[in-house]
CSV table of C-alpha atoms and ligand atoms in Angstrom, one decimal:
chain,number,residue,atom,x,y,z
A,1,MET,CA,140.0,72.6,99.0
A,2,PHE,CA,136.2,72.6,99.0
A,3,GLY,CA,134.3,69.4,99.4
A,4,ILE,CA,130.7,69.3,98.3
A,5,ILE,CA,128.2,66.8,99.8
A,6,GLY,CA,125.2,66.4,97.6
A,7,GLY,CA,121.9,65.2,98.8
A,8,THR,CA,118.5,64.3,97.2
A,9,GLY,CA,118.4,66.2,93.9
A,10,LEU,CA,122.2,66.6,93.7
A,11,ALA,CA,123.4,63.1,93.3
A,12,SER,CA,125.8,64.2,90.6
A,13,LEU,CA,127.2,67.5,89.4
A,14,ARG,CA,127.0,67.7,85.6
A,15,GLU,CA,129.0,70.9,85.7
A,16,LEU,CA,132.0,69.1,87.4
A,17,LYS,CA,134.9,68.2,85.1
A,18,VAL,CA,135.8,64.8,86.5
A,19,LEU,CA,139.5,64.1,86.9
A,20,LYS,CA,139.3,60.8,88.9
A,21,ARG,CA,137.2,58.7,91.3
A,22,GLU,CA,138.7,57.2,94.4
A,23,LEU,CA,137.3,54.8,97.0
A,24,ILE,CA,138.7,55.8,100.3
A,25,ARG,CA,138.8,53.3,103.2
A,26,THR,CA,138.6,54.8,106.6
A,27,PRO,CA,138.8,53.4,110.2
A,28,TYR,CA,135.0,53.8,110.2
A,29,GLY,CA,134.3,51.9,107.0
A,30,GLU,CA,133.6,53.1,103.5
A,31,PRO,CA,132.0,56.4,102.5
A,32,SER,CA,128.7,56.4,100.6
A,33,GLN,CA,130.6,56.2,97.2
A,34,PRO,CA,134.0,56.8,95.8
A,35,LEU,CA,135.0,60.4,96.1
A,36,ILE,CA,134.8,62.3,92.8
A,37,PHE,CA,137.7,64.7,92.2
A,38,GLY,CA,137.2,67.3,89.5
A,39,THR,CA,137.2,71.0,88.6
A,40,LEU,CA,134.3,73.3,89.0
A,41,ALA,CA,134.6,77.0,88.0
A,42,LYS,CA,138.3,76.2,87.3
A,43,HIS,CA,138.9,75.2,90.9
A,44,GLU,CA,139.7,71.7,92.2
A,45,VAL,CA,136.9,70.3,94.4
A,46,VAL,CA,135.8,66.9,95.7
A,47,PHE,CA,132.2,65.7,95.4
A,48,LEU,CA,130.4,63.1,97.4
A,49,ALA,CA,126.7,62.0,97.1
A,50,ARG,CA,125.7,61.2,100.6
A,51,HIS,CA,122.9,58.8,99.6
A,52,GLY,CA,125.3,56.9,97.3
A,53,SER,CA,125.5,57.0,93.5
A,54,GLY,CA,122.1,55.2,93.0
A,55,HIS,CA,120.4,57.1,95.9
A,56,THR,CA,120.1,53.9,97.9
A,57,ILE,CA,121.3,54.8,101.3
A,58,PRO,CA,118.6,56.1,103.6
A,59,PRO,CA,119.4,59.0,106.0
A,60,HIS,CA,119.7,56.9,109.1
A,61,GLU,CA,122.1,54.4,107.4
A,62,ILE,CA,124.5,56.9,105.9
A,63,ASN,CA,128.1,56.3,107.2
A,64,TYR,CA,128.5,60.0,108.2
A,65,ARG,CA,131.8,59.3,110.0
A,66,ALA,CA,133.4,57.6,107.0
A,67,ASN,CA,132.1,60.4,104.7
A,68,ILE,CA,133.6,63.3,106.7
A,69,TRP,CA,136.8,61.4,107.5
A,70,ALA,CA,137.3,60.5,103.8
A,71,LEU,CA,136.9,64.1,102.7
A,72,GLN,CA,139.3,65.3,105.3
A,73,SER,CA,141.9,62.6,104.4
A,74,VAL,CA,142.2,63.9,100.8
A,75,GLY,CA,142.7,67.6,101.9
A,76,VAL,CA,139.3,69.0,102.1
A,77,THR,CA,139.2,71.9,104.5
A,78,ARG,CA,135.7,73.4,103.8
A,79,ILE,CA,132.5,71.5,103.3
A,80,ILE,CA,129.4,72.8,101.5
A,81,SER,CA,126.6,70.5,102.3
A,82,VAL,CA,123.5,70.5,100.2
A,83,ALA,CA,120.5,69.1,102.0
A,84,THR,CA,116.9,69.5,101.0
A,85,VAL,CA,114.4,70.4,103.7
A,86,GLY,CA,110.7,71.0,104.4
A,87,VAL,CA,109.8,74.5,105.4
A,88,ILE,CA,107.6,75.0,108.5
A,89,ASP,CA,106.3,78.5,107.9
A,90,ASP,CA,103.5,78.3,105.4
A,91,GLU,CA,104.1,81.9,104.3
A,92,VAL,CA,107.4,80.8,102.8
A,93,LYS,CA,107.1,79.4,99.3
A,94,PRO,CA,108.9,76.2,98.5
A,95,GLY,CA,111.6,76.9,95.9
A,96,THR,CA,113.7,79.1,98.1
A,97,ILE,CA,117.1,78.3,99.5
A,98,CYS,CA,117.8,78.6,103.2
A,99,ILE,CA,121.3,78.9,104.8
A,100,PRO,CA,120.6,77.7,108.4
A,101,ASP,CA,122.6,79.1,111.3
A,102,GLN,CA,121.3,76.8,114.0
A,103,ILE,CA,120.4,73.1,114.6
A,104,ILE,CA,118.2,71.2,116.9
A,105,ASP,CA,119.1,67.5,116.8
A,106,TYR,CA,116.2,65.0,117.2
A,107,THR,CA,118.1,62.0,115.6
A,108,TYR,CA,119.0,58.9,117.6
A,109,GLY,CA,121.1,55.8,117.3
A,110,ARG,CA,123.5,57.4,114.8
A,111,LYS,CA,127.2,57.2,115.3
A,112,ASN,CA,127.7,60.9,116.1
A,113,THR,CA,131.3,61.2,117.3
A,114,TYR,CA,134.9,60.2,116.5
A,115,PHE,CA,135.7,60.4,120.3
A,116,ASP,CA,134.4,56.9,121.3
A,117,GLY,CA,135.7,53.4,121.4
A,118,ALA,CA,138.4,51.7,123.5
A,119,GLY,CA,141.0,54.0,124.9
A,120,MET,CA,139.6,57.2,123.4
A,121,PRO,CA,139.7,60.1,125.8
A,122,VAL,CA,136.3,61.8,126.5
A,123,LYS,CA,136.1,65.0,124.6
A,124,HIS,CA,133.4,67.6,124.6
A,125,ILE,CA,133.3,69.8,121.5
A,126,ASP,CA,131.8,73.3,121.7
A,127,PHE,CA,128.8,73.4,119.4
A,128,THR,CA,127.2,76.8,120.3
A,129,HIS,CA,127.4,77.8,116.6
A,130,PRO,CA,127.1,74.6,114.7
A,131,TYR,CA,127.9,76.0,111.3
A,132,ASP,CA,131.1,77.8,110.4
A,133,GLU,CA,130.2,81.5,110.4
A,134,PRO,CA,132.9,82.7,107.9
A,135,LEU,CA,131.7,80.0,105.4
A,136,ARG,CA,128.1,80.9,105.9
A,137,LYS,CA,129.0,84.5,105.1
A,138,VAL,CA,130.8,83.4,102.0
A,139,ILE,CA,127.7,81.6,100.8
A,140,ILE,CA,125.4,84.5,101.7
A,141,HIS,CA,127.7,87.1,99.9
A,142,SER,CA,128.0,84.8,96.9
A,143,ALA,CA,124.2,84.6,96.6
A,144,GLU,CA,124.1,88.4,96.7
A,145,SER,CA,126.8,88.6,94.1
A,146,ILE,CA,124.6,86.6,91.6
A,147,SER,CA,121.4,88.3,92.8
A,148,LYS,CA,119.9,85.1,94.2
A,149,LYS,CA,117.3,85.6,96.9
A,150,ILE,CA,117.9,83.3,99.8
A,151,VAL,CA,116.9,83.1,103.5
A,152,SER,CA,120.1,83.8,105.3
A,153,GLU,CA,119.3,82.2,108.7
A,154,GLY,CA,117.1,79.5,110.1
A,155,VAL,CA,116.9,76.7,112.7
A,156,TYR,CA,117.3,73.3,111.2
A,157,ALA,CA,115.5,70.5,112.9
A,158,ALA,CA,117.4,67.2,112.2
A,159,VAL,CA,114.9,64.3,112.4
A,160,GLN,CA,115.5,60.6,112.2
A,161,GLY,CA,113.4,59.7,109.1
A,162,PRO,CA,113.1,57.9,106.8
A,163,ARG,CA,109.4,58.6,107.4
A,164,LEU,CA,108.1,62.1,107.2
A,165,GLU,CA,106.7,63.9,110.2
A,166,THR,CA,103.1,64.0,111.6
A,167,ALA,CA,101.4,67.4,111.6
A,168,ALA,CA,101.6,67.4,115.4
A,169,GLU,CA,105.4,66.8,115.3
A,170,ILE,CA,105.8,69.8,113.0
A,171,ASN,CA,103.8,71.9,115.5
A,172,ARG,CA,106.2,70.7,118.2
A,173,LEU,CA,109.2,71.5,116.1
A,174,GLU,CA,107.9,75.0,115.5
A,175,LYS,CA,107.3,75.5,119.3
A,176,ASP,CA,110.9,74.4,119.8
A,177,GLY,CA,112.0,77.2,117.5
A,178,ALA,CA,112.7,75.3,114.3
A,179,ASN,CA,112.1,76.8,110.8
A,180,ILE,CA,113.1,73.9,108.5
A,181,VAL,CA,113.2,70.2,108.9
A,182,GLY,CA,115.5,67.6,107.3
A,183,MET,CA,117.0,64.2,107.9
A,184,THR,CA,120.7,64.5,107.2
A,185,GLY,CA,122.0,67.6,108.9
A,186,MET,CA,123.2,65.6,111.9
A,187,PRO,CA,125.6,64.2,112.8
A,188,GLU,CA,127.3,65.6,109.7
A,189,ALA,CA,127.8,69.1,111.2
A,190,ILE,CA,129.3,67.9,114.5
A,191,LEU,CA,131.6,65.3,112.9
A,192,ALA,CA,133.0,68.1,110.6
A,193,LYS,CA,133.5,70.3,113.7
A,194,GLU,CA,135.3,67.4,115.5
A,195,LEU,CA,137.8,67.3,112.6
A,196,ASN,CA,138.2,71.1,112.5
A,197,LEU,CA,136.6,71.4,109.1
A,198,ALA,CA,134.6,74.5,108.1
A,199,TYR,CA,131.1,73.3,107.4
A,200,ALA,CA,127.9,75.1,106.3
A,201,ALA,CA,124.7,74.0,104.6
A,202,ILE,CA,122.7,75.1,101.6
A,203,CYS,CA,119.1,73.9,102.2
A,204,PRO,CA,116.7,74.0,99.3
A,205,MET,CA,113.2,74.2,100.8
A,206,VAL,CA,111.5,71.7,98.6
A,207,ASN,CA,108.1,71.3,100.3
A,208,HIS,CA,105.9,72.7,103.1
A,209,ALA,CA,106.4,70.6,106.2
A,210,ALA,CA,103.6,68.1,107.2
A,211,GLY,CA,100.3,69.9,107.9
A,212,ARG,CA,101.5,73.2,106.6
A,213,GLY,CA,100.6,75.2,103.4
A,214,GLN,CA,100.5,72.9,100.3
A,215,SER,CA,101.2,69.9,102.6
A,216,LYS,CA,98.0,70.5,104.7
A,217,ASN,CA,96.7,67.0,103.9
A,218,ALA,CA,99.8,65.2,102.7
A,219,ILE,CA,103.3,65.9,101.5
A,220,SER,CA,103.5,65.4,97.7
A,221,PHE,CA,106.4,63.0,97.0
A,222,SER,CA,106.9,64.6,93.6
A,223,SER,CA,108.0,67.8,95.4
A,224,MET,CA,110.6,65.8,97.2
A,225,SER,CA,112.1,63.6,94.6
A,226,GLU,CA,114.9,64.0,92.3
A,227,ALA,CA,112.9,62.4,89.5
A,228,SER,CA,110.4,65.2,90.0
A,229,ASP,CA,109.2,66.9,86.9
A,230,SER,CA,108.2,69.9,89.1
A,231,ASP,CA,109.6,73.1,87.6
A,232,VAL,CA,110.1,74.6,91.1
A,233,TYR,CA,112.4,71.7,92.0
A,234,ARG,CA,114.4,71.8,88.8
A,235,LEU,CA,114.8,75.6,88.9
A,236,MET,CA,115.8,75.4,92.5
A,237,MET,CA,118.5,72.9,91.8
A,238,LYS,CA,119.8,75.1,89.0
A,239,ASP,CA,120.0,77.9,91.5
A,240,VAL,CA,121.9,75.7,93.9
A,241,ILE,CA,124.5,74.8,91.3
A,242,GLU,CA,124.9,78.4,90.2
A,243,LEU,CA,125.4,79.4,93.9
A,244,ILE,CA,128.0,76.7,94.4
A,245,GLN,CA,129.8,77.8,91.3
A,246,ALA,CA,129.8,81.4,92.5
A,247,ILE,CA,131.2,80.3,95.9
A,248,ILE,CA,133.9,78.2,94.4
A,249,SER,CA,135.0,80.7,91.8
A,250,LYS,CA,135.5,83.6,94.2
A,251,ASN,CA,136.9,81.8,97.2
B,301,HPA,N1,110.7,66.5,106.4
B,301,HPA,C1,111.9,65.9,106.7
B,301,HPA,N2,112.9,65.9,105.7
B,301,HPA,C2,112.7,66.5,104.6
B,301,HPA,C3,111.5,67.1,104.3
B,301,HPA,C4,110.4,67.1,105.3
B,301,HPA,O1,109.3,67.7,105.1
B,301,HPA,N3,111.6,67.6,103.0
B,301,HPA,C5,112.8,67.2,102.6
B,301,HPA,N4,113.5,66.6,103.5
């Protein structure tokens, strides 16, 4: 069964026919909200808003371990994560979706493994390819099948937040090889891998990163917020939902 983790701009899925809501308790505490079970494109899926139902949990305070654990405990085997990002290349127009294939992790102080605590054996997980390649292919082919233009690879820089970056930090991320920057991609990806779940991300590029393109002087908050009346934002989220429906209906 597919699990969908929604981020900013996707705190709920109107297209989901809700069957039930269930608060799951895990050894790591409670997830961001009760899991929402429902049908989408006639298939059963589970939805979770990572920032909570009222968008009140900031990226560094999300209980990522509880979220991923809860999804696995109810039978989710594949996770589609929706996570908005800033785009570093100022030639790329915000409003496009990126399906990243790599991650650089700059976060700190987050609980980023299930393999710790008293009596737990040390375990090192291979993370060469952080996203599940078959699931990435499913997403890319689904986008093709509905003629949605997407960027089919990219290096995701996972930053701590909640503040945005300085222009110099973005220059550094670019030198490191990053293309997009967001605050929630880690440790979600590694935790899913530790639990043997297929995990891939759909990243709507909602703004130019700090100092780039339209964000030369500042990042406009309206471009980043769910309450945004920006057409680009609304159309992009519509694209994201159509893409998710295409993925679910054919797989
Ligand atoms: N930086 C970090 N996280 C983000 C951004 C950004 O520019 N846009 C959306 N999430």
